[in-house]
PDB file of C-alpha atoms in Angstrom:
ATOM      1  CA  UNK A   1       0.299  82.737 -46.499  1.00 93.00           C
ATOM      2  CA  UNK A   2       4.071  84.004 -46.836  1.00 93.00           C
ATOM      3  CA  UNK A   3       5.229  87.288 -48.186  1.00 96.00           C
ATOM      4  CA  UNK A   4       7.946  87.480 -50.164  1.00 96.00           C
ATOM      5  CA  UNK A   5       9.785  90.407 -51.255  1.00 97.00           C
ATOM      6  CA  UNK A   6      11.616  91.013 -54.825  1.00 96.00           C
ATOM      7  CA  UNK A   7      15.022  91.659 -53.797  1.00 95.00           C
ATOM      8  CA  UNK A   8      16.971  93.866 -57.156  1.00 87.00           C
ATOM      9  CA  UNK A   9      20.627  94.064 -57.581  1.00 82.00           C
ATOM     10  CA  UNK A  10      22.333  96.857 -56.194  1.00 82.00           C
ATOM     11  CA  UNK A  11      25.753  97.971 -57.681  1.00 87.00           C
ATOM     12  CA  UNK A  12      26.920  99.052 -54.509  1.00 92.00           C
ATOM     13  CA  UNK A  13      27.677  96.684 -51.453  1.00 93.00           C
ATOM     14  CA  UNK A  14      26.053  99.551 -48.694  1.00 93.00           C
ATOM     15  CA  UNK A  15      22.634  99.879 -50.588  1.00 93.00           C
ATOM     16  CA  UNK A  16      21.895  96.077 -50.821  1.00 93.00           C
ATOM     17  CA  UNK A  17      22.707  95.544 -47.061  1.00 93.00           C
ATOM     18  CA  UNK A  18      20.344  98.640 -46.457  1.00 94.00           C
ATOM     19  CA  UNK A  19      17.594  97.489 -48.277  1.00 95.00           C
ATOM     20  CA  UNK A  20      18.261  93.805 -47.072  1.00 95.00           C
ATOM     21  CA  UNK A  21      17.269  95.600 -43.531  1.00 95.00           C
ATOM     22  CA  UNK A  22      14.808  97.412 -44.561  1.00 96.00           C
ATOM     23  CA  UNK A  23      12.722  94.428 -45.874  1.00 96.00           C
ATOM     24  CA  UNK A  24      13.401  91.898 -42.914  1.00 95.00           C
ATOM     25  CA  UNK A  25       9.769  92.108 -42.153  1.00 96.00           C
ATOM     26  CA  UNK A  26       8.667  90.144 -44.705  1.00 97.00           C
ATOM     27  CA  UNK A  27       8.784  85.680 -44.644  1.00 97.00           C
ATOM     28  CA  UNK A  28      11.120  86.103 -47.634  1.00 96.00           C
ATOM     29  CA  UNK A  29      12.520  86.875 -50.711  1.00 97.00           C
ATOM     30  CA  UNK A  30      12.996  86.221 -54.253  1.00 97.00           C
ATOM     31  CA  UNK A  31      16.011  87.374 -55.824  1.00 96.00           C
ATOM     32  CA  UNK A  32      15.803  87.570 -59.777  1.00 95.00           C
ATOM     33  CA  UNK A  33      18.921  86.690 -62.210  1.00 95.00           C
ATOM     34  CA  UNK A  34      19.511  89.430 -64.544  1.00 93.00           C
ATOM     35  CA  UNK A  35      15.945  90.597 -64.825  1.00 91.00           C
ATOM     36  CA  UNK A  36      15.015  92.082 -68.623  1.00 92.00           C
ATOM     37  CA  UNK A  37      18.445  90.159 -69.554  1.00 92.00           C
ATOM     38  CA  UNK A  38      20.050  93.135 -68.133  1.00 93.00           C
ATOM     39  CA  UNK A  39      23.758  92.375 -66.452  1.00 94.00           C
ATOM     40  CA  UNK A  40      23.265  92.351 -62.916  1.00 93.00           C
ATOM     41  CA  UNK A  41      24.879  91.219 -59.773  1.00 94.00           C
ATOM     42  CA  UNK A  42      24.491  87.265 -59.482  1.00 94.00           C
ATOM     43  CA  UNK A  43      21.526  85.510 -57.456  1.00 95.00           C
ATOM     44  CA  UNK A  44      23.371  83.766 -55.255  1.00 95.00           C
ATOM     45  CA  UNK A  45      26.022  86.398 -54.079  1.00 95.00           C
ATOM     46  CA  UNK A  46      22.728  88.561 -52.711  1.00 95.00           C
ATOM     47  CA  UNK A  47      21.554  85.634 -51.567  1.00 96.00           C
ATOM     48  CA  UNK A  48      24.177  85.002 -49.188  1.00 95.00           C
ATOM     49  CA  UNK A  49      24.097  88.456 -48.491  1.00 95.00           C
ATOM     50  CA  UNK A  50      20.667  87.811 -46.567  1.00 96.00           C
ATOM     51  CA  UNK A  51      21.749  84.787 -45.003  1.00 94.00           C
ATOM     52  CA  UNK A  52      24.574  86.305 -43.779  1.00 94.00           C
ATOM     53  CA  UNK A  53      22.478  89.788 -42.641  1.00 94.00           C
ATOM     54  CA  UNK A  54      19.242  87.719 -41.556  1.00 94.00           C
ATOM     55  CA  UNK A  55      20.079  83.978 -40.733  1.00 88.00           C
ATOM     56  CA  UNK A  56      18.504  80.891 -42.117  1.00 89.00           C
ATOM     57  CA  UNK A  57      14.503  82.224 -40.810  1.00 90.00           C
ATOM     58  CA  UNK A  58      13.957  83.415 -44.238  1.00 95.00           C
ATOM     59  CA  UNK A  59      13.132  81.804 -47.652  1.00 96.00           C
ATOM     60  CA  UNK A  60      15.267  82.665 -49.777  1.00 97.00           C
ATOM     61  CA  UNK A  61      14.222  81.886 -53.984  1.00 97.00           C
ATOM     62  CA  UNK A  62      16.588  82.364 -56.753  1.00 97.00           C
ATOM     63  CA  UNK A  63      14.085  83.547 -59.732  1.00 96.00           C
ATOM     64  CA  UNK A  64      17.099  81.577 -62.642  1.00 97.00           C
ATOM     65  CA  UNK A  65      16.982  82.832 -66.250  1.00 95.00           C
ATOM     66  CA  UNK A  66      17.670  79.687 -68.781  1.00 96.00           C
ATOM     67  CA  UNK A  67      17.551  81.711 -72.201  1.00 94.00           C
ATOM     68  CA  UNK A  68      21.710  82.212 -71.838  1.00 93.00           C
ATOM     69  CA  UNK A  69      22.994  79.215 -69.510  1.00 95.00           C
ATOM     70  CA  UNK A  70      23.817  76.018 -69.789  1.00 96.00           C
ATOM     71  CA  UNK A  71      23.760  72.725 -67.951  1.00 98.00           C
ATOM     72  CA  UNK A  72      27.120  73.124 -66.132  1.00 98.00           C
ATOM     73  CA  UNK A  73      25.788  76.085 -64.645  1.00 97.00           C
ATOM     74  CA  UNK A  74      22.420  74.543 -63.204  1.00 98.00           C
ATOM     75  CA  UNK A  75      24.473  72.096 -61.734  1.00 98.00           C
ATOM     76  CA  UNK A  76      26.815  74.414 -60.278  1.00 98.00           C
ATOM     77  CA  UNK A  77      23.568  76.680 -59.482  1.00 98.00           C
ATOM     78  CA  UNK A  78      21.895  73.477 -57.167  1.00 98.00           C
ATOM     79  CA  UNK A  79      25.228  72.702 -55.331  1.00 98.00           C
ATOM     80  CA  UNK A  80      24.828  76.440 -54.439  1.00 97.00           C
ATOM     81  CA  UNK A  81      21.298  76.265 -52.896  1.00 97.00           C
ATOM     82  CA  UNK A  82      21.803  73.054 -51.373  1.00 97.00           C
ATOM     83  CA  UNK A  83      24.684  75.196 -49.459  1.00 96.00           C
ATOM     84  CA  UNK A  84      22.855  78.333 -48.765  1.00 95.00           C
ATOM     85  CA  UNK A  85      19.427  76.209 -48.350  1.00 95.00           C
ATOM     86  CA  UNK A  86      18.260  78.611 -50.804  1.00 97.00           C
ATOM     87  CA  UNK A  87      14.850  77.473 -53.403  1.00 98.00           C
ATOM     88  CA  UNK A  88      15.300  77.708 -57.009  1.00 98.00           C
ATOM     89  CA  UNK A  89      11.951  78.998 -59.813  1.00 97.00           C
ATOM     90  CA  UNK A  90      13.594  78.513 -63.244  1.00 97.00           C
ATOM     91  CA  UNK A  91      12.250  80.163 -66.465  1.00 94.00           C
ATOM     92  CA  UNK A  92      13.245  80.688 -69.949  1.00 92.00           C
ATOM     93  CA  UNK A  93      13.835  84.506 -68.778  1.00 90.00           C
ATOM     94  CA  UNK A  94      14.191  87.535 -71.755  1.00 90.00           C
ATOM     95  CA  UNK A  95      16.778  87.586 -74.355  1.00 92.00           C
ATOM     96  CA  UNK A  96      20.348  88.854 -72.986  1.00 94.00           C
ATOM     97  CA  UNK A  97      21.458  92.630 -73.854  1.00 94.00           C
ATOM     98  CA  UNK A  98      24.130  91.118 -74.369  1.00 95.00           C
ATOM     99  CA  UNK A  99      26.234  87.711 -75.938  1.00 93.00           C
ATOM    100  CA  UNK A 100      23.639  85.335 -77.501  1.00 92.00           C
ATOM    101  CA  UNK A 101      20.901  83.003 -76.115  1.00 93.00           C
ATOM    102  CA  UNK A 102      21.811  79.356 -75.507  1.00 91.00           C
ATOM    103  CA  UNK A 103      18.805  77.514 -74.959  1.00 91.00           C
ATOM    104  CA  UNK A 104      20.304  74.395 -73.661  1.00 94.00           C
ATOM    105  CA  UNK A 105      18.559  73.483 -70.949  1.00 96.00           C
ATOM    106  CA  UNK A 106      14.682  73.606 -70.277  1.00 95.00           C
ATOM    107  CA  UNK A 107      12.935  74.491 -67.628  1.00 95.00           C
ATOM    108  CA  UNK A 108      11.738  70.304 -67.500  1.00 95.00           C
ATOM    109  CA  UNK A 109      15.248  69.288 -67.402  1.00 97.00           C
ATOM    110  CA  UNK A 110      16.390  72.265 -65.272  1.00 97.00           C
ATOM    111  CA  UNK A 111      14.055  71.458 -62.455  1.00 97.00           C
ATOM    112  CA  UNK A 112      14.820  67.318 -62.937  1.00 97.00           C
ATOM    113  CA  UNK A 113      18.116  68.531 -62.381  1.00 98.00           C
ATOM    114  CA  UNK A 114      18.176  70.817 -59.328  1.00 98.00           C
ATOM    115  CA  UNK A 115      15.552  68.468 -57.344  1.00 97.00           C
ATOM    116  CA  UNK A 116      18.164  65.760 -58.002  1.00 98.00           C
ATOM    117  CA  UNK A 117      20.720  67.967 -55.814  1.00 98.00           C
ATOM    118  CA  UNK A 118      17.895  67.686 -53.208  1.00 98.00           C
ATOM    119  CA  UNK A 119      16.871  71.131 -54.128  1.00 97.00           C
ATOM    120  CA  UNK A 120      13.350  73.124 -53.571  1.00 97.00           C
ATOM    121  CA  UNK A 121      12.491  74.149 -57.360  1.00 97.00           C
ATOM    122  CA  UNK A 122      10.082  74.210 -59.973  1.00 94.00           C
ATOM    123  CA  UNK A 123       9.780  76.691 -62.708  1.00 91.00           C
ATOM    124  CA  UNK A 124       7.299  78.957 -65.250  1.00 77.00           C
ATOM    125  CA  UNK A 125       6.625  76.508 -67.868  1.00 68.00           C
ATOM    126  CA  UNK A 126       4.696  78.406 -70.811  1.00 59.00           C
TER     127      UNK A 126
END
């Protein structure tokens, strides 16, 4: 069984690296996209962040919010993992704070999509 740590957005470059550290003992983590549709620093940009501070050894899963994207961003999203070798969970995710939902792409399609990249994903289908 693997352990995975929630990794949250830091607004400062120092704290994320700290807690990066800090959590190294676990197999993993899952970093959320703008959890309660809150603005937040992007997925993949702390994502790197612990490949670059920790090496490929851990999993890495982007937790992707669908409400407010669309399919250009999926897309772009996969190409991203496939770099980083990062997983991707998709789910519809809370309404945004801010700007308007799109609902364009479901979490069916979203996952279709991403394993087509050759991508680890599935998704929180309710």
């Amino acid at each position: 069984m693997e352990i995975l740590a929630e990794l949250h957005p830091k607004h400062k470059l120092e704290k994320l690296k700290k807690e990066i550290n800090e959590l190294e003992g676990f197999d993993g983590f899952d970093v959320p996209d703008a959890a309660l549709g809150e603005p937040s620093v992007l997925p993949s940009v702390m994502a790197t962040l612990v490949r670059e501070t920790l090496g490929e050894s851990k999993r890495v899963i982007i937790n992707q919010r669908l409400a407010d994207v669309n399919e250009l961003y999926v897309r772009s999203l996969s190409i991203t993992a496939k770099m980083l070798d990062l997983e991707v969970a998709f789910t519809r995710g809370d309404r945004p704070k801010f700007g308007g939902e799109v609902n364009q792409v479901t979490t069916e399609k979203a996952i279709e999509i991403s394993k087509g990249y050759g991508i680890r994903s599935g998704g929180w289908l309710v």
